[in-house]
């Protein structure tokens, strides 16, 4: 089974990685694809370039065999839509291989605003992970989809290629990339919030510092 876990990873932190490891273990050794996307055009703090984010992510997962980095959305150098990415993965993996995508409860609560959202379960299972401060409260049409497709347990996702929605409560580390960037901007320590390799990159390259000139 392959699981797509997308994000800006700006920077990747231990909360991202702990969630990925939990998913790998609970989904019976599923291969977790961490997939960095293009950075949104507006940021509260300076962000790292795509190549830098990708390098930090690769360093972070280098010694964890259940996790892999998939750079396809950055390689395309354009806005990528989830449906397009899932179609690419489906064509590569074949029609019978179980494939899933991960969304937080915050994103699932606005799932009806996603492009082609009603077709996404035809391409992959959907795993909805709790996000602190965002209780599961999808709009009516999304709630109806959840009721129709909801899986009772993780093992169900292994029995078909797509079509189910699994809501998972994971023991998440409450770390946010915005907080990591804010600390870096302020010159405060971010060690132990991010992997040591990522910490060294941010420190040595002076990432996320405010432009002064």
mmCIF file of C-alpha atoms in Angstrom, residues 46-161:
data_model
loop_
_atom_site.group_PDB
_atom_site.id
_atom_site.type_symbol
_atom_site.label_atom_id
_atom_site.label_comp_id
_atom_site.label_asym_id
_atom_site.label_seq_id
_atom_site.Cartn_x
_atom_site.Cartn_y
_atom_site.Cartn_z
ATOM 1 C CA UNK A 46 10.045 34.108 4.652
ATOM 2 C CA UNK A 47 10.027 30.585 3.286
ATOM 3 C CA UNK A 48 12.722 28.305 1.906
ATOM 4 C CA UNK A 49 13.020 27.588 -1.801
ATOM 5 C CA UNK A 50 11.664 24.325 -3.143
ATOM 6 C CA UNK A 51 15.078 22.729 -3.655
ATOM 7 C CA UNK A 52 16.064 23.563 -0.078
ATOM 8 C CA UNK A 53 12.834 22.174 1.371
ATOM 9 C CA UNK A 54 13.303 19.037 -0.698
ATOM 10 C CA UNK A 55 16.878 18.592 0.484
ATOM 11 C CA UNK A 56 15.911 18.978 4.142
ATOM 12 C CA UNK A 57 13.093 16.463 3.696
ATOM 13 C CA UNK A 58 15.405 13.914 2.105
ATOM 14 C CA UNK A 59 17.916 14.338 4.903
ATOM 15 C CA UNK A 60 15.150 13.920 7.488
ATOM 16 C CA UNK A 61 13.899 10.551 6.191
ATOM 17 C CA UNK A 62 17.227 9.097 5.031
ATOM 18 C CA UNK A 63 17.402 6.549 7.855
ATOM 19 C CA UNK A 64 13.702 5.638 8.016
ATOM 20 C CA UNK A 65 12.982 2.876 5.464
ATOM 21 C CA UNK A 66 9.194 3.167 5.709
ATOM 22 C CA UNK A 67 9.270 6.754 4.474
ATOM 23 C CA UNK A 68 10.196 8.054 1.044
ATOM 24 C CA UNK A 69 10.287 11.440 -0.661
ATOM 25 C CA UNK A 70 8.328 11.996 -3.867
ATOM 26 C CA UNK A 71 9.383 15.224 -5.591
ATOM 27 C CA UNK A 72 7.025 15.134 -8.572
ATOM 28 C CA UNK A 73 4.984 18.201 -7.629
ATOM 29 C CA UNK A 74 8.107 20.325 -7.194
ATOM 30 C CA UNK A 75 9.631 18.894 -10.383
ATOM 31 C CA UNK A 76 6.615 20.071 -12.409
ATOM 32 C CA UNK A 77 7.337 23.691 -11.430
ATOM 33 C CA UNK A 78 3.660 24.646 -11.555
ATOM 34 C CA UNK A 79 0.571 24.474 -9.420
ATOM 35 C CA UNK A 80 -0.332 20.829 -8.897
ATOM 36 C CA UNK A 81 -3.805 19.551 -8.151
ATOM 37 C CA UNK A 82 -4.337 16.511 -5.953
ATOM 38 C CA UNK A 83 -6.423 14.741 -8.575
ATOM 39 C CA UNK A 84 -3.680 15.042 -11.182
ATOM 40 C CA UNK A 85 -1.069 13.709 -8.784
ATOM 41 C CA UNK A 86 -3.255 10.774 -7.769
ATOM 42 C CA UNK A 87 -3.891 9.953 -11.423
ATOM 43 C CA UNK A 88 -0.138 9.851 -12.043
ATOM 44 C CA UNK A 89 0.397 7.577 -9.051
ATOM 45 C CA UNK A 90 -2.459 5.328 -10.054
ATOM 46 C CA UNK A 91 -1.052 4.903 -13.557
ATOM 47 C CA UNK A 92 2.355 4.013 -12.108
ATOM 48 C CA UNK A 93 1.140 1.664 -9.379
ATOM 49 C CA UNK A 94 -1.572 -0.067 -11.404
ATOM 50 C CA UNK A 95 -5.298 -0.390 -10.886
ATOM 51 C CA UNK A 96 -5.140 -2.958 -8.070
ATOM 52 C CA UNK A 97 -2.574 -1.446 -5.698
ATOM 53 C CA UNK A 98 -4.079 0.182 -2.590
ATOM 54 C CA UNK A 99 -3.376 3.924 -2.637
ATOM 55 C CA UNK A 100 -4.380 6.516 -0.041
ATOM 56 C CA UNK A 101 -4.041 10.243 0.519
ATOM 57 C CA UNK A 102 -3.835 11.931 3.923
ATOM 58 C CA UNK A 103 -5.709 15.095 4.897
ATOM 59 C CA UNK A 104 -6.088 16.794 8.248
ATOM 60 C CA UNK A 105 -9.474 17.461 9.777
ATOM 61 C CA UNK A 106 -9.008 21.144 8.937
ATOM 62 C CA UNK A 107 -8.653 20.347 5.226
ATOM 63 C CA UNK A 108 -11.435 17.762 5.241
ATOM 64 C CA UNK A 109 -13.801 20.334 6.725
ATOM 65 C CA UNK A 110 -13.409 22.306 3.470
ATOM 66 C CA UNK A 111 -13.038 19.305 1.177
ATOM 67 C CA UNK A 112 -15.899 20.447 -1.048
ATOM 68 C CA UNK A 113 -13.727 23.378 -2.143
ATOM 69 C CA UNK A 114 -11.087 21.086 -3.643
ATOM 70 C CA UNK A 115 -10.937 20.732 -7.405
ATOM 71 C CA UNK A 116 -12.714 17.524 -8.482
ATOM 72 C CA UNK A 117 -13.204 16.448 -4.874
ATOM 73 C CA UNK A 118 -16.050 14.022 -5.565
ATOM 74 C CA UNK A 119 -13.833 11.965 -7.876
ATOM 75 C CA UNK A 120 -10.854 11.686 -5.523
ATOM 76 C CA UNK A 121 -12.137 8.561 -3.675
ATOM 77 C CA UNK A 122 -12.252 6.781 -7.039
ATOM 78 C CA UNK A 123 -8.493 7.249 -7.286
ATOM 79 C CA UNK A 124 -7.448 6.652 -3.678
ATOM 80 C CA UNK A 125 -8.634 6.007 -0.162
ATOM 81 C CA UNK A 126 -8.794 9.104 2.021
ATOM 82 C CA UNK A 127 -7.255 9.089 5.492
ATOM 83 C CA UNK A 128 -8.501 11.908 7.715
ATOM 84 C CA UNK A 129 -6.125 12.648 10.598
ATOM 85 C CA UNK A 130 -7.088 14.685 13.628
ATOM 86 C CA UNK A 131 -5.583 18.169 13.822
ATOM 87 C CA UNK A 132 -5.573 19.840 17.257
ATOM 88 C CA UNK A 133 -8.122 22.635 17.352
ATOM 89 C CA UNK A 134 -10.017 21.371 14.303
ATOM 90 C CA UNK A 135 -12.765 18.913 15.256
ATOM 91 C CA UNK A 136 -14.223 16.892 12.414
ATOM 92 C CA UNK A 137 -17.120 18.981 11.057
ATOM 93 C CA UNK A 138 -17.416 18.562 7.279
ATOM 94 C CA UNK A 139 -20.151 20.319 5.275
ATOM 95 C CA UNK A 140 -23.266 18.415 4.302
ATOM 96 C CA UNK A 141 -22.117 16.910 1.000
ATOM 97 C CA UNK A 142 -18.743 15.871 2.413
ATOM 98 C CA UNK A 143 -20.432 14.426 5.512
ATOM 99 C CA UNK A 144 -22.667 12.354 3.233
ATOM 100 C CA UNK A 145 -19.608 11.048 1.383
ATOM 101 C CA UNK A 146 -17.982 10.167 4.698
ATOM 102 C CA UNK A 147 -21.048 8.292 5.910
ATOM 103 C CA UNK A 148 -21.257 6.309 2.677
ATOM 104 C CA UNK A 149 -17.574 5.408 2.453
ATOM 105 C CA UNK A 150 -16.355 5.346 6.071
ATOM 106 C CA UNK A 151 -14.069 2.450 6.955
ATOM 107 C CA UNK A 152 -14.306 0.885 10.396
ATOM 108 C CA UNK A 153 -10.624 -0.024 10.640
ATOM 109 C CA UNK A 154 -7.308 0.536 8.918
ATOM 110 C CA UNK A 155 -7.150 -3.039 7.609
ATOM 111 C CA UNK A 156 -10.057 -2.311 5.252
ATOM 112 C CA UNK A 157 -7.836 -0.062 3.156
ATOM 113 C CA UNK A 158 -5.636 -3.006 2.228
ATOM 114 C CA UNK A 159 -8.561 -4.925 0.716
ATOM 115 C CA UNK A 160 -9.257 -2.592 -2.203
ATOM 116 C CA UNK A 161 -7.399 -0.079 -4.334
#
